[in-house]
């Protein structure tokens, strides 16, 4: 029994179906293209225009040299400022120390009492032991308080190195035990006392322990 066609209808062949599908696909593509935002092209153009500039090697070298000079200048300026600040601080500290020293240093009388007290002030600073009574006792025995006393008859005098000053110190002993900050003069009363007490501390423990010629 053969197939029959319904009046008013026609059957689609395979070729017809493919044709219809192709038309539908083209239509969808056209619709998609028409929906691309209007500014998309402009955005792409802006992005391209904003791309980094490619510097030539000469320009890059010039910029690198400028950066190196600027960096060195900044370092030199910082170093100079630090050096100036350190120098200013050192000067302030020196001035402050001198001021404090001037305030702390008392004024001593220019007599035996003042000489012994000034010597004790220096000895305390230098860590040299001794007391007022111990020093005074030996001064009176050695020179009777005369800072210009000189022994011209003992063995030291015979050897050409006479004992001098308040505590009758010979030159080699005075030189060896002289304390920095006092005058380098055997006849100076304060320097003589301090050097003699420094020697006595080394040999006897303290001038207080000396009860005869030493």
PDB file of C-alpha atoms in Angstrom:
ATOM      1  CA  UNK A   1       0.000   0.000   0.000  1.00  0.00           C
ATOM      2  CA  UNK A   2       1.590   3.289  -1.112  1.00  0.00           C
ATOM      3  CA  UNK A   3       1.851   6.426   1.130  1.00  0.00           C
ATOM      4  CA  UNK A   4      -0.448   9.290   0.322  1.00  0.00           C
ATOM      5  CA  UNK A   5      -0.022  13.076   0.973  1.00  0.00           C
ATOM      6  CA  UNK A   6      -2.468  15.054   2.985  1.00  0.00           C
ATOM      7  CA  UNK A   7      -4.073  17.786   0.869  1.00  0.00           C
ATOM      8  CA  UNK A   8      -2.561  21.287   1.623  1.00  0.00           C
ATOM      9  CA  UNK A   9       0.613  19.983   3.304  1.00  0.00           C
ATOM     10  CA  UNK A  10       3.981  19.177   1.835  1.00  0.00           C
ATOM     11  CA  UNK A  11       6.711  17.087   3.422  1.00  0.00           C
ATOM     12  CA  UNK A  12      10.136  18.756   4.199  1.00  0.00           C
ATOM     13  CA  UNK A  13      13.074  17.081   2.657  1.00  0.00           C
ATOM     14  CA  UNK A  14      16.472  16.795   4.400  1.00  0.00           C
ATOM     15  CA  UNK A  15      17.831  19.583   2.248  1.00  0.00           C
ATOM     16  CA  UNK A  16      14.982  21.854   3.315  1.00  0.00           C
ATOM     17  CA  UNK A  17      15.685  21.161   6.995  1.00  0.00           C
ATOM     18  CA  UNK A  18      19.350  22.030   6.662  1.00  0.00           C
ATOM     19  CA  UNK A  19      18.507  25.228   4.900  1.00  0.00           C
ATOM     20  CA  UNK A  20      16.124  26.299   7.653  1.00  0.00           C
ATOM     21  CA  UNK A  21      18.740  25.515  10.324  1.00  0.00           C
ATOM     22  CA  UNK A  22      21.337  27.604   8.522  1.00  0.00           C
ATOM     23  CA  UNK A  23      18.987  30.559   8.321  1.00  0.00           C
ATOM     24  CA  UNK A  24      18.281  30.291  12.059  1.00  0.00           C
ATOM     25  CA  UNK A  25      21.989  30.207  12.914  1.00  0.00           C
ATOM     26  CA  UNK A  26      22.716  33.274  10.800  1.00  0.00           C
ATOM     27  CA  UNK A  27      19.868  35.073  12.440  1.00  0.00           C
ATOM     28  CA  UNK A  28      21.193  34.331  15.924  1.00  0.00           C
ATOM     29  CA  UNK A  29      24.642  35.519  14.987  1.00  0.00           C
ATOM     30  CA  UNK A  30      23.265  38.729  13.600  1.00  0.00           C
ATOM     31  CA  UNK A  31      21.284  39.276  16.777  1.00  0.00           C
ATOM     32  CA  UNK A  32      24.353  38.667  18.969  1.00  0.00           C
ATOM     33  CA  UNK A  33      26.445  41.142  16.956  1.00  0.00           C
ATOM     34  CA  UNK A  34      23.751  43.768  17.199  1.00  0.00           C
ATOM     35  CA  UNK A  35      23.815  43.415  21.063  1.00  0.00           C
ATOM     36  CA  UNK A  36      27.576  44.283  21.457  1.00  0.00           C
ATOM     37  CA  UNK A  37      27.736  47.525  23.502  1.00  0.00           C
ATOM     38  CA  UNK A  38      28.314  50.641  21.514  1.00  0.00           C
ATOM     39  CA  UNK A  39      31.288  51.683  23.689  1.00  0.00           C
ATOM     40  CA  UNK A  40      33.205  48.430  23.257  1.00  0.00           C
ATOM     41  CA  UNK A  41      35.179  49.739  20.330  1.00  0.00           C
ATOM     42  CA  UNK A  42      35.954  52.953  22.184  1.00  0.00           C
ATOM     43  CA  UNK A  43      37.146  50.969  25.241  1.00  0.00           C
ATOM     44  CA  UNK A  44      39.493  48.956  23.096  1.00  0.00           C
ATOM     45  CA  UNK A  45      40.847  52.125  21.539  1.00  0.00           C
ATOM     46  CA  UNK A  46      41.459  53.736  24.963  1.00  0.00           C
ATOM     47  CA  UNK A  47      43.231  50.622  26.226  1.00  0.00           C
ATOM     48  CA  UNK A  48      45.520  50.564  23.254  1.00  0.00           C
ATOM     49  CA  UNK A  49      46.305  54.262  23.607  1.00  0.00           C
ATOM     50  CA  UNK A  50      47.216  53.738  27.313  1.00  0.00           C
ATOM     51  CA  UNK A  51      49.903  51.121  26.611  1.00  0.00           C
ATOM     52  CA  UNK A  52      53.388  51.938  28.035  1.00  0.00           C
ATOM     53  CA  UNK A  53      55.779  53.877  25.894  1.00  0.00           C
ATOM     54  CA  UNK A  54      58.834  51.891  24.869  1.00  0.00           C
ATOM     55  CA  UNK A  55      61.878  54.013  25.855  1.00  0.00           C
ATOM     56  CA  UNK A  56      64.990  53.852  23.728  1.00  0.00           C
ATOM     57  CA  UNK A  57      68.222  52.589  25.408  1.00  0.00           C
ATOM     58  CA  UNK A  58      69.679  56.152  25.355  1.00  0.00           C
ATOM     59  CA  UNK A  59      66.691  57.613  27.196  1.00  0.00           C
ATOM     60  CA  UNK A  60      66.765  54.764  29.726  1.00  0.00           C
ATOM     61  CA  UNK A  61      70.479  55.368  30.421  1.00  0.00           C
ATOM     62  CA  UNK A  62      69.868  59.095  30.878  1.00  0.00           C
ATOM     63  CA  UNK A  63      67.031  58.480  33.323  1.00  0.00           C
ATOM     64  CA  UNK A  64      69.127  55.932  35.231  1.00  0.00           C
ATOM     65  CA  UNK A  65      71.995  58.442  35.551  1.00  0.00           C
ATOM     66  CA  UNK A  66      69.632  61.124  36.850  1.00  0.00           C
ATOM     67  CA  UNK A  67      68.216  58.731  39.442  1.00  0.00           C
ATOM     68  CA  UNK A  68      71.727  57.754  40.596  1.00  0.00           C
ATOM     69  CA  UNK A  69      72.752  61.421  41.001  1.00  0.00           C
ATOM     70  CA  UNK A  70      69.569  62.221  42.908  1.00  0.00           C
ATOM     71  CA  UNK A  71      70.075  59.219  45.188  1.00  0.00           C
ATOM     72  CA  UNK A  72      73.713  60.161  45.938  1.00  0.00           C
ATOM     73  CA  UNK A  73      72.735  63.775  46.604  1.00  0.00           C
ATOM     74  CA  UNK A  74      70.060  62.646  49.065  1.00  0.00           C
ATOM     75  CA  UNK A  75      72.525  60.352  50.874  1.00  0.00           C
ATOM     76  CA  UNK A  76      75.208  63.070  51.032  1.00  0.00           C
ATOM     77  CA  UNK A  77      72.702  65.574  52.398  1.00  0.00           C
ATOM     78  CA  UNK A  78      71.509  63.128  55.067  1.00  0.00           C
ATOM     79  CA  UNK A  79      75.114  62.325  56.053  1.00  0.00           C
ATOM     80  CA  UNK A  80      76.001  66.018  56.295  1.00  0.00           C
ATOM     81  CA  UNK A  81      72.969  66.695  58.486  1.00  0.00           C
ATOM     82  CA  UNK A  82      73.819  63.747  60.753  1.00  0.00           C
ATOM     83  CA  UNK A  83      77.448  64.921  61.062  1.00  0.00           C
ATOM     84  CA  UNK A  84      76.378  68.473  61.871  1.00  0.00           C
ATOM     85  CA  UNK A  85      73.891  67.217  64.471  1.00  0.00           C
ATOM     86  CA  UNK A  86      76.552  65.015  66.098  1.00  0.00           C
ATOM     87  CA  UNK A  87      79.041  67.911  66.226  1.00  0.00           C
ATOM     88  CA  UNK A  88      76.424  70.209  67.735  1.00  0.00           C
ATOM     89  CA  UNK A  89      75.540  67.603  70.381  1.00  0.00           C
ATOM     90  CA  UNK A  90      79.211  67.058  71.247  1.00  0.00           C
ATOM     91  CA  UNK A  91      79.685  70.808  71.679  1.00  0.00           C
ATOM     92  CA  UNK A  92      76.588  71.052  73.883  1.00  0.00           C
ATOM     93  CA  UNK A  93      77.788  68.126  76.001  1.00  0.00           C
ATOM     94  CA  UNK A  94      81.250  69.696  76.349  1.00  0.00           C
ATOM     95  CA  UNK A  95      79.782  73.022  77.417  1.00  0.00           C
ATOM     96  CA  UNK A  96      77.426  71.327  79.874  1.00  0.00           C
ATOM     97  CA  UNK A  97      80.265  69.245  81.350  1.00  0.00           C
ATOM     98  CA  UNK A  98      82.451  72.334  81.777  1.00  0.00           C
ATOM     99  CA  UNK A  99      79.563  74.136  83.427  1.00  0.00           C
ATOM    100  CA  UNK A 100      78.914  71.247  85.823  1.00  0.00           C
ATOM    101  CA  UNK A 101      82.618  71.007  86.625  1.00  0.00           C
ATOM    102  CA  UNK A 102      82.800  74.711  87.383  1.00  0.00           C
ATOM    103  CA  UNK A 103      79.811  74.428  89.679  1.00  0.00           C
ATOM    104  CA  UNK A 104      81.181  71.369  91.534  1.00  0.00           C
ATOM    105  CA  UNK A 105      84.779  72.606  91.987  1.00  0.00           C
ATOM    106  CA  UNK A 106      85.055  74.574  95.229  1.00  0.00           C
ATOM    107  CA  UNK A 107      87.461  77.423  95.825  1.00  0.00           C
ATOM    108  CA  UNK A 108      90.319  76.602  98.207  1.00  0.00           C
ATOM    109  CA  UNK A 109      92.320  78.965 100.319  1.00  0.00           C
ATOM    110  CA  UNK A 110      95.930  79.591  99.366  1.00  0.00           C
ATOM    111  CA  UNK A 111      97.397  78.262 102.601  1.00  0.00           C
ATOM    112  CA  UNK A 112      98.294  74.900 104.135  1.00  0.00           C
ATOM    113  CA  UNK A 113      94.689  74.155 105.078  1.00  0.00           C
ATOM    114  CA  UNK A 114      93.491  74.971 101.563  1.00  0.00           C
ATOM    115  CA  UNK A 115      96.324  72.997  99.915  1.00  0.00           C
ATOM    116  CA  UNK A 116      95.540  69.867 101.888  1.00  0.00           C
ATOM    117  CA  UNK A 117      91.798  70.183 101.197  1.00  0.00           C
ATOM    118  CA  UNK A 118      92.366  70.716  97.470  1.00  0.00           C
ATOM    119  CA  UNK A 119      94.746  67.737  97.397  1.00  0.00           C
ATOM    120  CA  UNK A 120      92.108  65.583  99.122  1.00  0.00           C
ATOM    121  CA  UNK A 121      89.515  66.742  96.554  1.00  0.00           C
ATOM    122  CA  UNK A 122      91.751  65.549  93.710  1.00  0.00           C
ATOM    123  CA  UNK A 123      92.738  62.362  95.537  1.00  0.00           C
ATOM    124  CA  UNK A 124      89.082  61.432  96.011  1.00  0.00           C
ATOM    125  CA  UNK A 125      88.485  61.861  92.289  1.00  0.00           C
ATOM    126  CA  UNK A 126      91.538  59.723  91.455  1.00  0.00           C
ATOM    127  CA  UNK A 127      90.880  57.054  94.084  1.00  0.00           C
ATOM    128  CA  UNK A 128      94.003  57.822  96.144  1.00  0.00           C
ATOM    129  CA  UNK A 129      93.531  57.095  99.878  1.00  0.00           C
ATOM    130  CA  UNK A 130      94.483  59.522 102.637  1.00  0.00           C
ATOM    131  CA  UNK A 131      93.007  61.779 105.318  1.00  0.00           C
ATOM    132  CA  UNK A 132      93.493  65.372 106.349  1.00  0.00           C
ATOM    133  CA  UNK A 133      95.138  64.406 109.652  1.00  0.00           C
ATOM    134  CA  UNK A 134      97.489  61.886 108.020  1.00  0.00           C
ATOM    135  CA  UNK A 135      98.665  64.430 105.430  1.00  0.00           C
ATOM    136  CA  UNK A 136      98.968  67.288 107.913  1.00  0.00           C
ATOM    137  CA  UNK A 137     101.030  65.157 110.338  1.00  0.00           C
ATOM    138  CA  UNK A 138     103.570  64.234 107.663  1.00  0.00           C
ATOM    139  CA  UNK A 139     103.724  67.738 106.181  1.00  0.00           C
ATOM    140  CA  UNK A 140     104.606  69.223 109.539  1.00  0.00           C
ATOM    141  CA  UNK A 141     107.304  66.604 110.132  1.00  0.00           C
ATOM    142  CA  UNK A 142     108.851  66.891 106.654  1.00  0.00           C
ATOM    143  CA  UNK A 143     108.707  70.629 105.934  1.00  0.00           C
ATOM    144  CA  UNK A 144     106.911  72.420 108.788  1.00  0.00           C
ATOM    145  CA  UNK A 145     104.378  73.539 106.186  1.00  0.00           C
ATOM    146  CA  UNK A 146     106.872  75.353 103.934  1.00  0.00           C
ATOM    147  CA  UNK A 147     106.158  74.530 100.244  1.00  0.00           C
ATOM    148  CA  UNK A 148     109.636  75.772  99.236  1.00  0.00           C
ATOM    149  CA  UNK A 149     111.519  73.541 101.683  1.00  0.00           C
ATOM    150  CA  UNK A 150     114.505  71.649 100.247  1.00  0.00           C
ATOM    151  CA  UNK A 151     116.788  69.096 101.881  1.00  0.00           C
ATOM    152  CA  UNK A 152     120.421  69.794 101.018  1.00  0.00           C
ATOM    153  CA  UNK A 153     122.174  67.385 103.368  1.00  0.00           C
ATOM    154  CA  UNK A 154     120.672  63.860 103.183  1.00  0.00           C
ATOM    155  CA  UNK A 155     121.746  61.045 100.878  1.00  0.00           C
ATOM    156  CA  UNK A 156     119.376  62.179  98.153  1.00  0.00           C
ATOM    157  CA  UNK A 157     120.944  65.617  98.133  1.00  0.00           C
ATOM    158  CA  UNK A 158     124.383  64.034  97.978  1.00  0.00           C
ATOM    159  CA  UNK A 159     123.224  62.071  94.942  1.00  0.00           C
ATOM    160  CA  UNK A 160     122.049  65.259  93.274  1.00  0.00           C
ATOM    161  CA  UNK A 161     118.292  64.659  93.658  1.00  0.00           C
ATOM    162  CA  UNK A 162     117.303  66.618  96.793  1.00  0.00           C
ATOM    163  CA  UNK A 163     113.891  66.217  98.415  1.00  0.00           C
ATOM    164  CA  UNK A 164     111.624  69.226  97.813  1.00  0.00           C
ATOM    165  CA  UNK A 165     108.271  70.671  98.833  1.00  0.00           C
ATOM    166  CA  UNK A 166     105.745  70.089 101.576  1.00  0.00           C
ATOM    167  CA  UNK A 167     106.256  66.323 101.705  1.00  0.00           C
ATOM    168  CA  UNK A 168     109.898  66.308 100.588  1.00  0.00           C
ATOM    169  CA  UNK A 169     109.569  64.329  97.382  1.00  0.00           C
ATOM    170  CA  UNK A 170     112.574  63.655  95.149  1.00  0.00           C
ATOM    171  CA  UNK A 171     112.223  64.320  91.405  1.00  0.00           C
ATOM    172  CA  UNK A 172     112.138  60.668  90.178  1.00  0.00           C
ATOM    173  CA  UNK A 173     109.342  59.865  92.647  1.00  0.00           C
ATOM    174  CA  UNK A 174     107.438  63.047  91.781  1.00  0.00           C
ATOM    175  CA  UNK A 175     107.707  62.273  88.050  1.00  0.00           C
ATOM    176  CA  UNK A 176     106.617  58.644  88.471  1.00  0.00           C
ATOM    177  CA  UNK A 177     103.629  59.419  90.741  1.00  0.00           C
ATOM    178  CA  UNK A 178     102.586  62.824  89.403  1.00  0.00           C
ATOM    179  CA  UNK A 179      98.811  63.009  88.924  1.00  0.00           C
ATOM    180  CA  UNK A 180      97.474  64.450  85.704  1.00  0.00           C
ATOM    181  CA  UNK A 181      95.568  67.666  86.266  1.00  0.00           C
ATOM    182  CA  UNK A 182      98.048  69.037  88.817  1.00  0.00           C
ATOM    183  CA  UNK A 183     101.061  71.183  87.986  1.00  0.00           C
ATOM    184  CA  UNK A 184     104.248  69.383  87.047  1.00  0.00           C
ATOM    185  CA  UNK A 185     106.243  71.250  89.689  1.00  0.00           C
ATOM    186  CA  UNK A 186     107.769  69.734  92.828  1.00  0.00           C
ATOM    187  CA  UNK A 187     107.341  73.010  94.683  1.00  0.00           C
ATOM    188  CA  UNK A 188     103.637  73.337  93.861  1.00  0.00           C
ATOM    189  CA  UNK A 189     101.976  72.474  97.207  1.00  0.00           C
ATOM    190  CA  UNK A 190      98.946  70.632  95.796  1.00  0.00           C
ATOM    191  CA  UNK A 191     100.929  68.697  93.160  1.00  0.00           C
ATOM    192  CA  UNK A 192     103.531  67.800  95.802  1.00  0.00           C
ATOM    193  CA  UNK A 193     100.943  66.471  98.257  1.00  0.00           C
ATOM    194  CA  UNK A 194      99.021  64.471  95.639  1.00  0.00           C
ATOM    195  CA  UNK A 195     102.147  62.884  94.138  1.00  0.00           C
ATOM    196  CA  UNK A 196     103.526  62.014  97.609  1.00  0.00           C
ATOM    197  CA  UNK A 197     100.192  60.512  98.694  1.00  0.00           C
ATOM    198  CA  UNK A 198     100.018  58.536  95.432  1.00  0.00           C
ATOM    199  CA  UNK A 199     103.494  57.138  96.145  1.00  0.00           C
ATOM    200  CA  UNK A 200     102.649  56.402  99.808  1.00  0.00           C
ATOM    201  CA  UNK A 201      99.454  54.589  98.743  1.00  0.00           C
ATOM    202  CA  UNK A 202     101.476  52.403  96.387  1.00  0.00           C
ATOM    203  CA  UNK A 203     104.162  51.590  98.948  1.00  0.00           C
ATOM    204  CA  UNK A 204     102.433  51.821 102.351  1.00  0.00           C
ATOM    205  CA  UNK A 205      98.713  51.665 101.561  1.00  0.00           C
ATOM    206  CA  UNK A 206      98.105  55.293 102.535  1.00  0.00           C
ATOM    207  CA  UNK A 207      99.922  58.415 103.719  1.00  0.00           C
ATOM    208  CA  UNK A 208      98.153  57.768 107.035  1.00  0.00           C
ATOM    209  CA  UNK A 209     100.452  54.777 107.535  1.00  0.00           C
ATOM    210  CA  UNK A 210     103.640  56.861 107.181  1.00  0.00           C
ATOM    211  CA  UNK A 211     105.135  57.897 110.537  1.00  0.00           C
ATOM    212  CA  UNK A 212     108.714  58.631 109.588  1.00  0.00           C
ATOM    213  CA  UNK A 213     110.918  59.439 106.612  1.00  0.00           C
ATOM    214  CA  UNK A 214     109.697  57.479 103.600  1.00  0.00           C
TER     215      UNK A 214
END
